[in-house]
DNA sequence: TTGTACGCGTTATCAG
DNA sequence: CTGATAACGCGTACAA
């Protein structure tokens, strides 16, 4: 069954293709009567516009490419939701791809997306080099970066204020009376961890507490990593601020297995607020990252870019403390 | 900066557009030397093919639409991953949309996707009426349905064998010595719940156990729902088979709060194996649905359809028992 | 108010 | 082996 084209409905009505086109898009001068007839016929024949043909002409496909490291990482579904919902409100479709934090995959994905003539790109935790992003920008590609803070003139990004989050979490632990506080984290080479760590350090200093190197532990981002890191310091500290909820839960498991009372003997604060942290059995106190909001803002920033070629936006979202049972 | 077109590289080389096209696609007779020259020039000029113009001509965009009820439902990210990975292997892009189980949203989404000339559709847990699916089929649209078993001639689907899963879970509980076993579930009107329930009933019968209506509880699919349902039967049964992990965890919370030993006093088996069920603190015994595999199979079934217009495939995946701490 | 003619970037057909 | 030419479906100056 062939699709109905403008031409088909034009012939059925004895009109020209352009008249039909105008009637359907309501552009230019056209009689109300013609509009009515065309619309009726279009409905009757089940006309469905060919958006890609339109895109070829108008140079706008209303498609946006979304690159995510890994959709099974529990912080991302909510983020994706924010993007999908907002895109849908604005009449855009999202083409999604996983990059697995592989710079090469990312490059290929972007080429493929641009080849498909997407109107814009959302790059999540991109590994692309600064130079590459500048090049992309100079080609006139519209894009927004999230979860990576970078200062390239004209490049927009949306990120969480990791420093502020680290500061708030640590300060809260201090407020509850803890003075011996460890930080366990992963990938200290990466920006998010570095900034959360800086927030932790600053909060300790501001409160006249000493920074102890041996209380700052690096391990991998996993339950096991959190467990191991906790093992190294649990005998010596009263509280743990973890880089993320995964590691915090690892700490929780350690406490559980070693019959440490939480939070009395060992208080634990995480970061992210992944869905399971709020389960009654877990009930983790943590810094919530507004991931839905991040997705929403990312898309809205992008639409502004696509429409007005407006200047760059830099958005920091504040994480909020979710007080629950572990601190 | 305008994009480089075939025409640009043709002019730069003093060739015709069609020759350049053939050189790049290596179709038809063309000299090796020309191919070399064209490819070099293309690289040099940074040529990126315009897939949507190509699609207009070839009537194939290599895009596939994916409809999912809700990507934040923890069973779906893995599924989406399976689809994304497989699509990528086959050189396809995925346009993803949430439907929120809303039939109308689904209709709109499909129209919009077809308007974008996708080559195929994957409909997850679709609410569309049988009649609508048949209509879609008769229009020649390629699509695969997942998580809904339906017998429409020529329509392919991939689903988990819910009956088998329900049977296996119940049988396992019986094997561990339990005889008083409850089923807690939600949406008994829906097929998955009905089939799992049937499996439960059959397993009881096959083992000479009685079916007790008051041990079959319906409530909503949430922690609270599972908690409430458990509350109603816990005093009377030794084991609970839950429709899904969410409800099973609700049951677990109930047991936890009421100091019931799990699994001695109350054994619990879930369904899904969502990521958190394997956490040491949760450690839920459950029927694992192979969601990645389901996504993979769905896409592969679809490619077959798109290529050969091959006959319909009906695939049932077997869920597998994950023996952990709660049963 | 409507129709004609052309172009968007690509591929397919048919001559040469 | 290569080049003109005609589509693909739609939008838009320009002419009527």
XYZ file of C-alpha atoms (C1' of nucleotides) in Angstrom:
686
model
C 0.000 0.000 0.000
C 1.569 3.268 -1.101
C 1.446 6.268 1.138
C -0.829 9.119 0.246
C 1.034 12.166 -0.982
C 0.043 15.754 -1.422
C -0.160 15.002 -5.094
C -2.805 12.332 -4.556
C -5.086 14.604 -2.676
C -4.428 17.408 -5.152
C -5.550 15.207 -8.024
C -8.582 13.990 -6.132
C -9.619 17.581 -5.659
C -8.503 19.021 -8.949
C -6.131 21.392 -7.229
C -2.421 21.932 -7.502
C 0.026 20.397 -5.108
C 1.130 23.747 -3.795
C -2.398 24.789 -2.945
C -2.859 21.636 -0.977
C 0.444 22.156 0.751
C -0.540 25.675 1.751
C -3.969 24.609 2.876
C -2.524 22.004 5.208
C 0.121 24.257 6.642
C -2.210 27.306 6.610
C 0.466 29.488 5.179
C -0.053 32.257 2.694
C -3.382 33.456 1.341
C -5.864 30.718 0.884
C -9.638 30.573 0.970
C -11.330 29.140 3.990
C -13.415 26.949 1.765
C -10.358 25.382 0.145
C -8.815 24.719 3.519
C -11.947 22.930 4.590
C -12.135 20.804 1.463
C -8.477 19.901 1.588
C -8.517 19.016 5.234
C -11.539 16.851 4.811
C -10.071 15.035 1.858
C -6.775 14.610 3.650
C -8.501 12.992 6.585
C -10.615 10.862 4.316
C -7.632 9.577 2.403
C -5.559 9.112 5.545
C -2.864 11.518 4.529
C 0.278 11.445 6.627
C 2.882 14.084 5.841
C 6.318 12.817 4.937
C 8.436 14.609 7.494
C 11.681 13.570 5.975
C 10.832 15.024 2.606
C 9.804 18.150 4.426
C 13.057 18.074 6.319
C 15.039 17.870 3.122
C 13.434 21.088 2.026
C 13.268 22.977 5.309
C 16.528 21.698 6.716
C 14.917 20.835 9.983
C 13.941 17.317 10.907
C 12.752 17.963 14.448
C 14.960 15.143 15.576
C 17.532 15.445 18.332
C 20.318 13.001 19.113
C 20.855 11.918 22.690
C 24.129 10.323 23.739
C 24.157 8.567 27.109
C 27.008 6.519 28.555
C 24.771 3.682 29.674
C 21.018 3.718 30.120
C 21.186 0.918 32.686
C 23.050 3.164 35.073
C 20.243 3.942 37.526
C 20.754 7.668 37.456
C 19.963 7.910 33.745
C 16.439 6.637 33.153
C 14.945 9.566 35.004
C 17.181 11.920 33.063
C 16.143 10.354 29.788
C 12.540 10.704 30.866
C 13.034 14.428 31.403
C 14.435 14.756 27.924
C 11.816 12.572 26.242
C 8.940 14.377 27.897
C 10.246 17.820 27.114
C 11.126 16.896 23.558
C 7.668 15.530 23.054
C 6.108 18.747 24.346
C 8.108 20.684 21.820
C 7.281 18.321 18.987
C 10.704 16.741 18.766
C 11.776 13.131 18.522
C 14.767 11.706 20.313
C 17.265 9.338 18.765
C 19.094 7.653 21.580
C 22.478 5.964 21.602
C 24.684 4.416 24.245
C 28.325 5.417 24.192
C 29.710 3.191 26.936
C 32.103 6.019 27.802
C 34.000 5.151 24.672
C 35.255 8.244 22.905
C 35.387 6.477 19.602
C 31.849 5.191 19.848
C 30.848 8.719 20.626
C 32.524 10.083 17.532
C 30.874 7.510 15.328
C 27.501 8.131 16.920
C 27.734 11.857 16.330
C 28.655 11.403 12.693
C 25.807 9.039 12.209
C 23.408 11.428 13.909
C 24.567 14.389 11.866
C 24.241 12.289 8.769
C 20.630 11.797 9.766
C 20.318 15.570 9.887
C 19.317 15.907 13.515
C 18.644 19.480 14.559
C 20.662 19.172 17.717
C 22.639 16.998 20.091
C 22.665 16.340 23.809
C 25.982 14.961 24.978
C 25.897 13.329 28.388
C 29.163 12.930 30.293
C 30.968 13.258 27.011
C 34.539 12.091 26.767
C 35.195 14.208 23.710
C 38.234 16.402 23.842
C 37.820 20.096 24.345
C 39.209 20.601 20.879
C 36.631 18.314 19.334
C 33.781 20.112 21.022
C 35.067 23.428 19.767
C 35.290 22.014 16.306
C 31.716 20.776 16.506
C 30.657 24.197 17.641
C 32.503 25.905 14.835
C 30.710 23.713 12.333
C 27.498 25.280 13.509
C 26.135 22.181 15.176
C 23.686 22.911 18.003
C 24.517 20.943 21.112
C 24.327 20.944 24.872
C 26.670 19.136 27.220
C 25.474 17.708 30.506
C 27.312 16.223 33.437
C 30.489 17.850 32.421
C 31.441 21.305 33.318
C 33.406 23.079 30.665
C 34.147 26.611 29.790
C 34.158 26.902 26.069
C 32.826 30.194 24.823
C 29.418 29.669 23.297
C 29.006 26.117 24.534
C 26.069 25.431 26.849
C 26.042 22.937 29.636
C 23.831 21.733 32.439
C 25.403 20.140 35.455
C 24.867 19.587 39.125
C 26.792 21.726 41.543
C 29.005 18.988 42.870
C 31.023 21.216 45.127
C 27.905 22.505 46.800
C 26.613 18.953 47.154
C 29.791 17.750 48.799
C 29.799 20.722 51.110
C 26.180 20.300 52.147
C 26.495 16.588 52.826
C 29.582 17.029 54.966
C 28.172 19.990 56.811
C 25.088 17.991 57.651
C 27.171 15.212 59.136
C 29.022 17.768 61.217
C 25.733 19.229 62.400
C 24.656 15.831 63.658
C 27.709 15.850 65.888
C 30.155 13.789 63.848
C 33.718 15.002 63.668
C 35.581 11.994 62.280
C 34.280 11.869 58.729
C 35.675 9.882 55.810
C 35.176 10.401 52.088
C 35.042 7.335 49.884
C 34.947 7.804 46.166
C 36.045 6.662 42.754
C 37.730 8.155 39.763
C 39.295 11.064 41.562
C 40.664 11.991 38.194
C 37.164 12.886 37.041
C 35.605 16.230 37.761
C 32.511 15.200 39.682
C 34.503 13.286 42.293
C 37.104 16.032 42.563
C 34.482 18.672 43.180
C 32.546 16.659 45.716
C 35.810 16.004 47.488
C 36.618 19.716 47.476
C 33.248 20.449 49.008
C 33.988 17.895 51.708
C 37.376 19.411 52.423
C 36.021 22.945 52.533
C 33.227 22.000 54.925
C 35.693 20.359 57.282
C 37.977 23.387 57.198
C 35.152 25.861 57.712
C 34.215 23.938 60.808
C 37.695 23.795 62.195
C 38.112 20.087 61.543
C 41.283 18.538 60.367
C 41.648 16.897 56.964
C 43.144 13.428 57.305
C 44.563 11.903 54.126
C 43.986 8.386 55.412
C 40.277 9.085 55.587
C 40.031 9.818 51.908
C 39.747 6.509 50.090
C 39.588 5.804 46.389
C 38.112 2.588 45.041
C 35.916 1.591 42.171
C 32.309 2.677 41.863
C 30.517 -0.494 42.930
C 29.038 -2.087 46.009
C 32.273 -3.967 46.483
C 34.311 -0.809 46.083
C 32.239 0.937 48.717
C 32.511 -2.065 50.969
C 36.284 -2.264 50.661
C 36.779 1.436 51.179
C 34.607 1.340 54.272
C 36.531 -1.605 55.617
C 39.679 0.493 55.636
C 38.309 3.336 57.697
C 35.315 2.055 59.655
C 37.344 1.341 62.783
C 38.516 4.908 62.869
C 35.619 7.170 61.818
C 32.065 7.945 62.843
C 30.702 8.878 59.476
C 31.143 8.301 55.776
C 30.316 10.558 52.898
C 30.250 8.460 49.739
C 30.761 9.662 46.207
C 27.564 7.965 45.095
C 24.729 5.795 46.356
C 26.201 2.633 44.967
C 29.278 3.022 47.120
C 27.187 4.248 50.051
C 25.148 1.074 49.876
C 28.395 -0.872 49.865
C 29.239 0.940 53.088
C 25.810 0.090 54.436
C 26.341 -3.563 53.696
C 29.636 -3.429 55.546
C 27.960 -1.879 58.563
C 25.171 -4.412 58.382
C 27.508 -7.366 58.264
C 29.640 -6.043 61.077
C 26.723 -5.186 63.302
C 27.506 -1.515 63.419
C 24.541 0.606 64.374
C 23.657 3.056 61.661
C 23.719 5.982 62.105
C 24.784 5.935 65.777
C 28.076 4.130 65.309
C 28.503 4.838 61.640
C 26.546 7.479 59.772
C 26.397 7.271 55.986
C 25.503 9.859 53.364
C 25.377 9.070 49.674
C 25.007 11.033 46.480
C 22.485 10.635 43.618
C 19.326 9.322 45.265
C 18.906 6.452 42.873
C 15.439 4.914 43.067
C 16.382 2.198 45.507
C 17.901 4.486 48.061
C 14.435 5.440 49.202
C 13.346 1.848 49.806
C 12.444 1.275 53.437
C 15.076 -1.451 53.705
C 17.779 0.837 52.396
C 16.522 4.226 53.521
C 19.725 5.980 52.635
C 20.373 9.594 53.504
C 21.742 11.135 50.355
C 22.200 14.185 48.162
C 19.546 14.018 45.503
C 20.558 14.969 41.982
C 17.579 16.365 40.113
C 18.058 14.189 37.067
C 14.632 14.718 35.548
C 15.155 18.413 35.856
C 18.575 18.117 34.292
C 17.091 16.422 31.269
C 14.365 18.992 31.010
C 16.759 21.915 31.243
C 19.118 20.325 28.780
C 16.428 20.024 26.179
C 15.093 23.491 26.788
C 18.531 24.986 26.516
C 18.914 23.132 23.266
C 15.642 24.405 21.798
C 16.705 27.950 22.535
C 19.920 27.279 20.746
C 18.152 25.727 17.786
C 15.681 28.563 17.484
C 17.484 31.786 18.181
C 21.033 30.684 18.028
C 20.915 32.295 21.443
C 24.053 32.679 23.520
C 25.393 29.919 25.686
C 23.699 28.997 28.910
C 25.473 27.533 31.870
C 23.185 25.931 34.358
C 24.101 24.507 37.727
C 21.410 22.562 39.498
C 21.530 22.293 43.249
C 21.424 18.820 44.741
C 19.205 18.591 47.803
C 19.716 16.678 50.993
C 17.294 13.801 51.511
C 17.338 13.104 55.223
C 16.559 9.477 55.810
C 17.702 6.761 58.128
C 21.459 6.483 57.685
C 22.554 9.910 58.935
C 29.060 26.392 7.128
C 27.210 24.499 4.457
C 27.481 20.760 4.310
C 29.491 19.175 1.577
C 27.328 17.458 -1.006
C 28.064 14.931 -3.697
C 27.855 17.811 -6.122
C 30.682 19.650 -4.405
C 33.059 16.795 -4.624
C 31.940 16.074 -8.195
C 32.820 19.620 -9.205
C 36.129 19.505 -7.400
C 37.028 16.408 -9.361
C 35.437 17.268 -12.685
C 33.182 14.246 -12.462
C 29.457 13.839 -12.569
C 27.379 13.503 -9.444
C 26.252 10.028 -10.355
C 29.794 8.782 -10.750
C 30.696 10.110 -7.349
C 27.615 8.499 -5.875
C 28.514 5.149 -7.360
C 32.115 5.425 -6.301
C 31.141 6.034 -2.716
C 28.561 3.282 -2.615
C 30.663 0.953 -4.761
C 27.704 0.006 -6.854
C 27.762 -0.687 -10.542
C 30.824 -0.649 -12.768
C 33.384 1.860 -11.816
C 37.145 2.049 -12.131
C 39.295 1.394 -9.141
C 41.179 4.554 -9.814
C 38.041 6.691 -9.727
C 36.994 5.119 -6.490
C 40.317 5.963 -4.977
C 40.223 9.573 -6.135
C 36.661 10.096 -5.005
C 37.210 8.564 -1.613
C 40.270 10.631 -1.026
C 38.557 13.836 -2.026
C 35.530 12.974 0.084
C 37.676 12.493 3.125
C 39.612 15.618 2.368
C 36.460 17.718 2.078
C 34.840 16.100 5.093
C 31.917 14.713 3.175
C 29.047 13.355 5.270
C 26.261 11.672 3.353
C 22.795 13.079 3.863
C 20.919 10.015 5.003
C 17.558 11.630 4.890
C 17.920 12.612 1.235
C 19.028 9.066 0.613
C 16.024 7.843 2.534
C 13.699 9.896 0.413
C 14.966 8.108 -2.611
C 15.466 4.611 -1.293
C 12.467 4.609 1.037
C 14.530 3.328 3.873
C 15.769 5.539 6.660
C 17.376 2.909 8.849
C 15.434 4.315 11.753
C 13.220 2.261 14.021
C 10.669 3.573 16.491
C 10.628 2.169 20.004
C 7.582 2.632 22.201
C 8.057 1.907 25.900
C 5.510 2.491 28.648
C 7.982 4.112 30.982
C 11.762 3.962 30.848
C 12.027 4.561 34.597
C 10.375 1.230 35.283
C 13.442 -0.760 36.343
C 12.762 -3.672 34.040
C 13.067 -1.515 30.927
C 16.548 -0.001 30.816
C 18.124 -3.394 30.248
C 15.571 -4.119 27.564
C 16.249 -0.809 25.875
C 19.932 -1.594 26.035
C 19.353 -4.851 24.202
C 17.526 -3.006 21.480
C 19.994 -0.155 21.208
C 22.980 -2.472 21.013
C 21.437 -4.734 18.430
C 20.156 -1.835 16.361
C 23.575 -0.307 16.389
C 25.146 -3.565 15.210
C 22.771 -3.594 12.278
C 23.331 0.042 11.446
C 19.970 1.277 12.689
C 19.050 4.205 14.882
C 16.359 4.082 17.534
C 13.805 6.789 18.112
C 12.426 6.270 21.564
C 9.137 7.448 23.048
C 7.354 6.912 26.333
C 3.687 6.008 26.120
C 2.755 5.973 29.789
C 0.363 3.130 29.021
C -1.869 5.652 27.352
C -3.468 4.286 24.225
C -3.934 7.713 22.774
C -0.336 8.729 23.326
C 0.602 5.517 21.625
C -1.503 6.296 18.575
C -0.033 9.757 18.273
C 3.466 8.426 18.706
C 3.027 5.868 15.970
C 1.672 8.437 13.540
C 4.537 10.714 14.287
C 7.023 7.891 13.829
C 5.496 6.784 10.554
C 5.522 10.354 9.418
C 9.242 10.284 10.039
C 9.407 7.261 7.758
C 10.828 4.806 10.233
C 11.475 1.391 8.728
C 9.866 -0.419 11.623
C 8.322 -0.268 15.052
C 8.790 -2.059 18.348
C 5.697 -1.856 20.511
C 6.284 -2.693 24.152
C 3.300 -3.708 26.273
C 1.086 -2.008 23.752
C -2.445 -1.084 24.739
C -3.567 -0.879 21.132
C -6.654 -2.824 20.255
C -6.347 -6.001 18.308
C -8.183 -4.324 15.474
C -5.718 -1.445 15.384
C -2.757 -3.772 15.227
C -4.333 -5.656 12.359
C -4.928 -2.397 10.575
C -1.313 -1.407 11.071
C -0.276 -4.754 9.685
C -2.524 -4.425 6.669
C -0.962 -1.058 5.882
C 2.294 -2.903 5.415
C 4.008 -1.436 8.465
C 6.755 -3.647 9.885
C 6.411 -4.067 13.629
C 7.072 -6.400 16.505
C 5.114 -6.547 19.723
C 6.785 -7.402 23.016
C 5.413 -8.147 26.436
C 2.048 -8.936 25.023
C 1.072 -12.255 23.682
C -1.307 -12.055 20.776
C -2.312 -14.321 18.010
C -2.801 -12.230 14.951
C -1.768 -13.985 11.771
C 1.434 -12.478 10.496
C 2.151 -10.440 13.614
C 5.373 -11.213 15.457
C 5.870 -10.987 19.157
C 8.460 -11.698 21.795
C 7.342 -12.379 25.306
C 8.353 -14.193 28.420
C 6.631 -17.457 29.210
C 4.710 -16.212 32.196
C 2.896 -19.445 32.799
C 6.129 -21.357 32.933
C 7.611 -18.744 35.254
C 4.679 -18.933 37.633
C 4.837 -22.695 37.595
C 8.561 -22.854 38.233
C 8.486 -20.379 41.099
C 5.655 -22.165 42.842
C 7.145 -25.573 42.285
C 10.389 -24.396 43.814
C 8.602 -23.217 46.931
C 6.916 -26.585 47.173
C 10.241 -28.338 46.791
C 11.619 -26.402 49.731
C 8.851 -27.902 51.818
C 6.272 -25.149 51.823
C 2.651 -26.118 51.329
C 0.790 -22.975 52.333
C 1.658 -20.623 49.514
C 0.016 -17.320 48.632
C 0.047 -15.407 45.362
C 0.070 -11.627 45.542
C -0.306 -9.692 42.338
C -1.728 -6.719 40.533
C -3.844 -6.103 37.469
C -5.298 -9.574 37.274
C -7.112 -8.262 34.234
C -3.797 -8.096 32.383
C -2.306 -11.096 30.702
C 1.044 -11.387 32.446
C -0.550 -11.573 35.904
C -3.219 -13.986 34.725
C -0.671 -16.352 33.275
C 1.637 -16.279 36.232
C -1.350 -16.970 38.403
C -2.322 -19.893 36.190
C 1.167 -21.307 36.531
C 0.880 -20.991 40.309
C -2.479 -22.756 40.307
C -1.276 -25.550 38.056
C 1.811 -26.184 40.174
C -0.298 -26.437 43.307
C -2.684 -28.846 41.625
C 0.070 -30.985 40.163
C 1.443 -31.377 43.644
C -1.842 -32.254 45.227
C -2.158 -28.951 47.062
C -5.398 -27.124 47.473
C -6.090 -23.735 45.889
C -7.376 -21.286 48.470
C -9.090 -18.171 47.107
C -8.209 -16.185 50.208
C -4.530 -16.708 49.485
C -4.752 -14.995 46.146
C -4.545 -11.273 46.744
C -4.769 -8.430 44.295
C -3.339 -5.021 45.052
C -1.438 -2.362 43.185
C 2.041 -2.901 41.854
C 4.080 -1.001 44.426
C 5.979 -1.607 47.629
C 2.905 -0.537 49.540
C 0.700 -2.849 47.526
C 2.967 -5.784 48.242
C 3.113 -4.807 51.877
C -0.665 -4.620 52.211
C -1.251 -7.854 50.379
C 1.259 -9.617 52.593
C -0.349 -8.213 55.680
C -3.571 -9.978 54.745
C -2.081 -13.439 54.434
C 1.163 -13.530 56.399
C -0.447 -14.973 59.530
C -1.764 -17.878 57.511
C 0.877 -18.879 54.970
C 4.495 -20.005 54.869
C 5.424 -18.601 51.502
C 4.570 -15.876 49.051
C 4.965 -15.836 45.316
C 4.743 -12.249 44.170
C 3.770 -11.016 40.726
C 6.889 -8.884 40.557
C 9.950 -7.847 42.530
C 8.472 -4.545 43.568
C 5.657 -6.305 45.372
C 8.002 -8.996 46.644
C 10.145 -6.323 48.225
C 7.003 -4.920 49.811
C 6.467 -8.360 51.289
C 10.053 -8.409 52.446
C 9.628 -5.084 54.188
C 6.572 -6.451 55.937
C 8.498 -9.484 57.124
C 11.367 -7.268 58.217
C 9.157 -4.952 60.233
C 7.315 -7.844 61.848
C 10.435 -9.746 62.693
C 9.510 -12.747 60.605
C 12.472 -14.889 59.700
C 12.940 -15.099 55.961
C 12.780 -17.685 54.523
C 12.159 -19.932 57.522
C 8.926 -18.381 58.682
C 8.025 -16.684 55.427
C 9.628 -17.534 52.119
C 9.351 -15.007 49.284
C 9.833 -15.394 45.552
C 9.528 -12.474 43.171
C 9.458 -12.046 39.432
C 11.657 -9.865 37.156
C 15.030 -9.737 38.870
C 15.290 -5.985 38.756
C 18.816 -4.760 39.435
C 18.298 -4.183 43.122
C 16.983 -7.617 43.881
C 20.515 -8.923 43.755
C 21.820 -6.441 46.319
C 23.170 -8.221 49.382
C 20.705 -6.358 51.602
C 17.772 -7.430 49.482
C 19.005 -10.722 48.112
C 15.641 -11.680 46.722
C 14.950 -15.088 45.234
C 13.164 -14.410 41.997
C 12.312 -15.449 38.452
C 14.637 -13.566 36.175
C 13.164 -12.183 32.987
C 15.851 -11.990 30.304
C 15.093 -8.419 29.362
C 18.278 -7.728 27.433
C 17.639 -10.852 25.442
C 14.072 -9.796 24.834
C 15.221 -6.507 23.372
C 17.783 -8.244 21.233
C 15.322 -10.791 19.910
C 12.740 -8.109 19.283
C 15.100 -6.146 17.117
C 16.349 -9.176 15.279
C 12.842 -10.336 14.556
C 12.130 -6.889 13.230
C 15.121 -6.825 10.901
C 14.020 -10.097 9.412
C 10.638 -8.605 8.837
C 12.085 -5.467 7.287
C 14.352 -7.386 4.989
C 12.530 -10.433 3.740
C 9.029 -9.611 4.750
C 9.509 -12.985 6.390
C 6.635 -14.709 8.130
C 5.700 -13.976 11.687
C 7.843 -15.186 14.552
C 6.511 -15.950 17.967
C 9.147 -16.146 20.600
C 8.733 -17.141 24.204
C 11.696 -16.580 26.459
C 12.044 -18.730 29.523
C 12.471 -16.940 32.820
C 15.035 -18.560 35.095
C 15.003 -19.060 38.813
C 17.564 -17.043 40.707
C 18.011 -18.778 44.024
C 19.006 -16.272 46.644
C 18.234 -15.641 50.256
C 14.488 -15.284 50.520
C 13.396 -18.748 49.504
C -6.484 33.228 -4.182
C -4.270 29.661 -7.007
C -0.849 27.500 -10.180
C 3.960 26.934 -12.228
C 8.576 25.945 -11.754
C 12.354 24.849 -9.241
C 15.325 22.971 -5.644
C 16.569 20.171 -1.316
C 20.679 15.706 -1.852
C 20.505 11.381 -3.308
C 19.880 7.133 -6.264
C 18.242 4.596 -10.413
C 17.630 4.167 -15.306
C 19.226 4.509 -19.541
C 22.345 6.191 -23.144
C 26.741 6.719 -24.655
C 33.053 2.694 -17.263
C 30.705 7.390 -17.137
C 27.192 11.115 -17.645
C 22.531 13.137 -18.325
C 18.064 12.955 -16.670
C 14.353 11.854 -13.901
C 12.460 10.849 -9.865
C 11.547 10.737 -4.228
C 7.634 14.329 -1.470
C 7.450 18.702 -0.100
C 7.894 24.035 0.288
C 8.230 28.481 -1.753
C 9.373 32.394 -4.856
C 7.188 34.117 -8.593
C 3.816 34.500 -12.035
C -1.015 34.478 -13.255
